[in-house]
Structure formats: C-alpha cells, structure tokens
Tab-separated table of C-alpha atoms in Angstrom:
chain	number	residue	atom	x	y	z
A	1	GLU	CA	52.683	27.240	232.387
A	2	ASN	CA	52.202	24.467	229.813
A	3	ARG	CA	53.496	25.390	226.373
A	4	VAL	CA	53.746	23.505	223.143
A	5	GLU	CA	57.158	24.130	221.611
A	6	THR	CA	58.643	22.826	218.412
A	7	PRO	CA	61.945	23.563	216.675
A	8	LEU	CA	60.090	23.489	213.346
A	9	ASP	CA	57.463	25.861	212.000
A	10	ASP	CA	54.940	23.054	211.709
A	11	LEU	CA	52.686	24.114	214.581
A	12	GLU	CA	51.276	26.921	212.441
A	13	SER	CA	50.187	24.427	209.783
A	14	LEU	CA	47.957	22.572	212.244
A	15	LEU	CA	44.333	23.548	212.633
A	16	MET	CA	43.889	26.023	215.462
A	17	GLU	CA	41.003	23.878	216.741
A	18	VAL	CA	43.319	20.873	217.057
A	19	VAL	CA	46.026	22.925	218.776
A	20	SER	CA	43.559	24.541	221.192
A	21	ASN	CA	41.971	21.162	222.040
A	22	LEU	CA	45.427	19.723	222.629
A	23	LYS	CA	46.440	22.639	224.843
A	24	LYS	CA	43.148	22.411	226.737
A	25	SER	CA	43.529	18.665	227.271
A	26	LEU	CA	47.047	19.099	228.578
A	27	SER	CA	46.503	22.203	230.715
A	28	LEU	CA	43.325	21.089	232.522
A	29	LYS	CA	45.069	18.171	234.133
A	30	PRO	CA	47.061	18.525	237.347
A	31	PRO	CA	50.745	17.662	236.837
A	32	ALA	CA	50.409	14.420	238.818
A	33	SER	CA	47.795	13.043	236.402
A	34	MET	CA	50.156	13.540	233.480
A	35	LEU	CA	52.124	10.515	234.645
A	36	GLY	CA	49.594	8.021	233.287
A	37	ASP	CA	48.223	7.913	229.774
A	38	ALA	CA	46.781	11.467	229.839
A	39	VAL	CA	49.437	12.903	227.518
A	40	ALA	CA	49.192	9.964	225.113
A	41	ARG	CA	45.373	10.226	225.153
A	42	ALA	CA	45.516	13.969	224.371
A	43	PHE	CA	47.764	13.360	221.360
A	44	LEU	CA	45.638	10.392	220.255
A	45	GLN	CA	42.562	12.654	220.274
A	46	ALA	CA	44.453	15.244	218.215
A	47	LEU	CA	45.455	12.549	215.724
A	48	VAL	CA	41.867	11.305	215.504
A	49	HIS	CA	40.708	14.861	214.862
A	50	LEU	CA	43.171	15.088	211.987
A	51	ILE	CA	42.929	11.677	210.296
A	52	GLY	CA	40.112	9.822	212.031
A	53	GLY	CA	37.929	10.350	208.977
A	54	TYR	CA	40.117	8.066	206.868
A	55	ARG	CA	37.314	5.480	206.939
A	56	ASP	CA	35.159	7.825	204.819
A	57	ALA	CA	37.650	7.261	202.001
A	58	LEU	CA	37.634	3.462	202.110
A	59	LYS	CA	36.100	2.083	198.931
A	60	TYR	CA	34.698	-1.414	198.548
A	61	ARG	CA	33.213	-3.164	195.529
A	62	GLN	CA	31.843	-6.688	195.659
A	63	GLY	CA	34.580	-9.191	194.860
A	64	GLU	CA	37.396	-6.612	195.078
A	65	LYS	CA	39.769	-5.549	197.802
A	66	ILE	CA	39.040	-2.513	199.923
A	67	THR	CA	41.035	0.491	198.738
A	68	PHE	CA	41.794	3.963	200.034
A	69	ASN	CA	40.799	6.902	197.849
A	70	GLU	CA	43.089	9.847	198.600
A	71	ASP	CA	40.884	12.390	196.828
A	72	ALA	CA	37.808	11.205	198.734
A	73	PHE	CA	39.788	11.509	201.967
A	74	ILE	CA	40.724	15.120	201.258
A	75	LEU	CA	37.242	16.077	200.026
A	76	SER	CA	35.500	14.427	202.988
A	77	ARG	CA	37.020	16.971	205.339
A	78	SER	CA	36.506	20.695	205.804
A	79	THR	CA	38.399	23.059	203.531
A	80	SER	CA	40.351	24.405	206.491
A	81	ILE	CA	42.068	21.045	207.059
A	82	GLN	CA	42.492	19.969	203.422
A	83	PRO	CA	45.917	21.608	202.817
A	84	PHE	CA	47.296	19.898	205.928
A	85	LEU	CA	45.883	16.535	204.850
A	86	GLU	CA	47.373	16.894	201.369
A	87	GLN	CA	50.773	17.168	203.064
A	88	MET	CA	49.903	14.304	205.404
A	89	LEU	CA	49.268	12.004	202.425
A	90	GLN	CA	52.950	12.318	201.527
A	91	LEU	CA	54.193	11.057	204.892
A	92	GLN	CA	55.524	7.528	205.034
A	93	ILE	CA	54.022	6.922	208.467
A	94	PHE	CA	50.540	7.862	207.224
A	95	ARG	CA	50.912	5.598	204.176
A	96	GLN	CA	52.008	2.736	206.452
A	97	PHE	CA	49.027	3.365	208.717
A	98	ILE	CA	46.616	3.149	205.757
A	99	GLU	CA	48.361	0.072	204.301
A	100	GLU	CA	48.172	-1.719	207.663
A	101	ARG	CA	44.466	-0.911	208.008
A	102	LEU	CA	43.773	-2.114	204.466
A	103	ASP	CA	45.750	-5.337	205.075
A	104	LEU	CA	43.718	-6.055	208.213
A	105	LEU	CA	40.416	-5.341	206.470
A	106	ASN	CA	41.222	-7.245	203.278
A	107	SER	CA	42.450	-10.285	205.219
A	108	GLY	CA	39.155	-10.396	207.121
A	109	ARG	CA	40.831	-9.819	210.473
A	110	GLY	CA	39.429	-6.340	211.058
A	111	PHE	CA	40.579	-4.288	214.020
A	112	SER	CA	39.415	-2.684	217.207
A	113	ASP	CA	42.125	-0.645	218.866
A	114	GLU	CA	42.358	2.552	220.887
A	115	PHE	CA	42.553	4.653	217.727
A	116	GLU	CA	39.306	3.198	216.336
A	117	LEU	CA	37.550	3.492	219.710
A	118	GLU	CA	38.597	7.136	219.878
A	119	CYS	CA	37.329	7.615	216.287
A	120	VAL	CA	33.905	6.323	217.339
A	121	ALA	CA	33.848	8.612	220.390
A	122	PHE	CA	34.899	11.604	218.264
A	123	THR	CA	32.217	10.846	215.650
A	124	GLU	CA	29.537	10.540	218.324
A	125	LYS	CA	30.653	13.802	219.934
A	126	THR	CA	30.710	15.565	216.555
A	127	ASN	CA	27.294	14.181	215.574
A	128	LYS	CA	25.849	15.251	218.931
A	129	LYS	CA	27.273	18.754	218.426
A	130	PHE	CA	25.718	18.996	214.949
A	131	LYS	CA	22.440	17.554	216.238
A	132	ASN	CA	22.354	20.224	218.977
A	133	GLN	CA	23.198	22.967	216.454
A	134	TYR	CA	20.425	21.727	214.143
A	135	ALA	CA	17.929	21.651	217.030
A	136	ALA	CA	18.844	25.227	217.990
A	137	ILE	CA	18.495	26.423	214.395
A	138	THR	CA	15.151	24.646	214.007
A	139	GLN	CA	13.863	26.157	217.266
A	140	ASN	CA	15.010	29.616	216.148
A	141	VAL	CA	13.302	29.247	212.746
A	142	LYS	CA	10.055	28.140	214.415
A	143	ARG	CA	10.143	31.071	216.826
A	144	GLU	CA	10.934	33.607	214.082
A	145	SER	CA	8.381	32.200	211.648
A	146	GLY	CA	5.713	32.301	214.378
A	147	ALA	CA	6.495	35.946	215.045
A	148	PHE	CA	6.447	36.674	211.310
A	149	VAL	CA	3.040	34.986	210.824
A	150	LYS	CA	1.616	36.918	213.786
A	151	LYS	CA	2.971	40.195	212.382
A	152	VAL	CA	1.535	39.491	208.912
A	153	LYS	CA	-1.817	38.506	210.418
A	154	ASN	CA	-1.983	41.725	212.445
A	155	LYS	CA	-1.086	43.896	209.442
A	156	THR	CA	-3.398	42.212	206.946
A	157	ASN	CA	-6.430	42.070	209.173
A	158	PRO	CA	-6.192	44.447	212.142
A	159	ALA	CA	-9.716	43.538	213.232
A	160	MET	CA	-8.669	39.912	213.720
A	161	LYS	CA	-7.292	39.077	217.164
A	162	ASP	CA	-5.544	35.925	218.413
C-alpha cells in the first residue's frame, strides 16, 4: 500500500484535490515505473496545481519592470486554496522562485522549463474541463427550456399540436 506520511501536520493544510491527485498519480504506477521520473513528475504536477497560476499575478506596464502582485496571486485562485497560498507567500523558497522568474523575464531571457511546460498542460486540461462542463450545462438548459416551451404551449393552447 502506498501512503503519504509526514512527521508534521502539514498534509491537512493541503487541498484534498491536490493530495488525491498526488496519491492517484503515485498509486496507479507499478513499483518498477517509480524508478524513473514518475515520482518527480507527480510532485511537479502537485506543485503546478498549487502555484502554477503565479503568472496571473505578473504585472507589466510599458517602460517598467515586470512585478509580482501577491494580492492578485491570492485572489486569482479559488477560496479553498487561498489560506494555503497566503502561508506559501511567506516561504523563502517560494520568494526565491518568484524572484528568479522575474529576473529572467526582466532581463529578456525568458524561460521554458519543465515547470512551465507542466503549467501549460495543466491550464489546457483545466480549460478543457471547464469547456466540457459549460457544454453540458448549455445542453441541459436547451433541453429543459425546450420542454418548458412545449409544456407552456400545450397549456396555453390545447388545440394547438406540434
């Protein structure tokens, strides 16, 4: 049995969705496949889920350096993850991560690494999920409104048939 154990009580502060995705990623793989980068990839995906939206908080004005807006970062995410992210902002490693990204962007070098590639994949997956949810809702509304119109038509003019 694969279990996530920690000597601290920090596992409870993580989003259940992140923990369950991490557990799923690690438990679906046969033990032999865990020798490669599967474990690192699972944790990278969890990290992207948590902080991959940092780019939404990058602010740029013509002629000025790109900056990171902490409040925008927190507000750009769901309320369920905001308390965790407020704590994350205090971590030195997160601050270093943001400073390094800003240095690369402001120097014109940019970046394309595994983290950013995983961010793009996560965004595409999330957008596809929302697109599918929207399509299902739209289809449901059409079906229900059609039934409603038919019902109203039958009640208002019983002599009228389809």
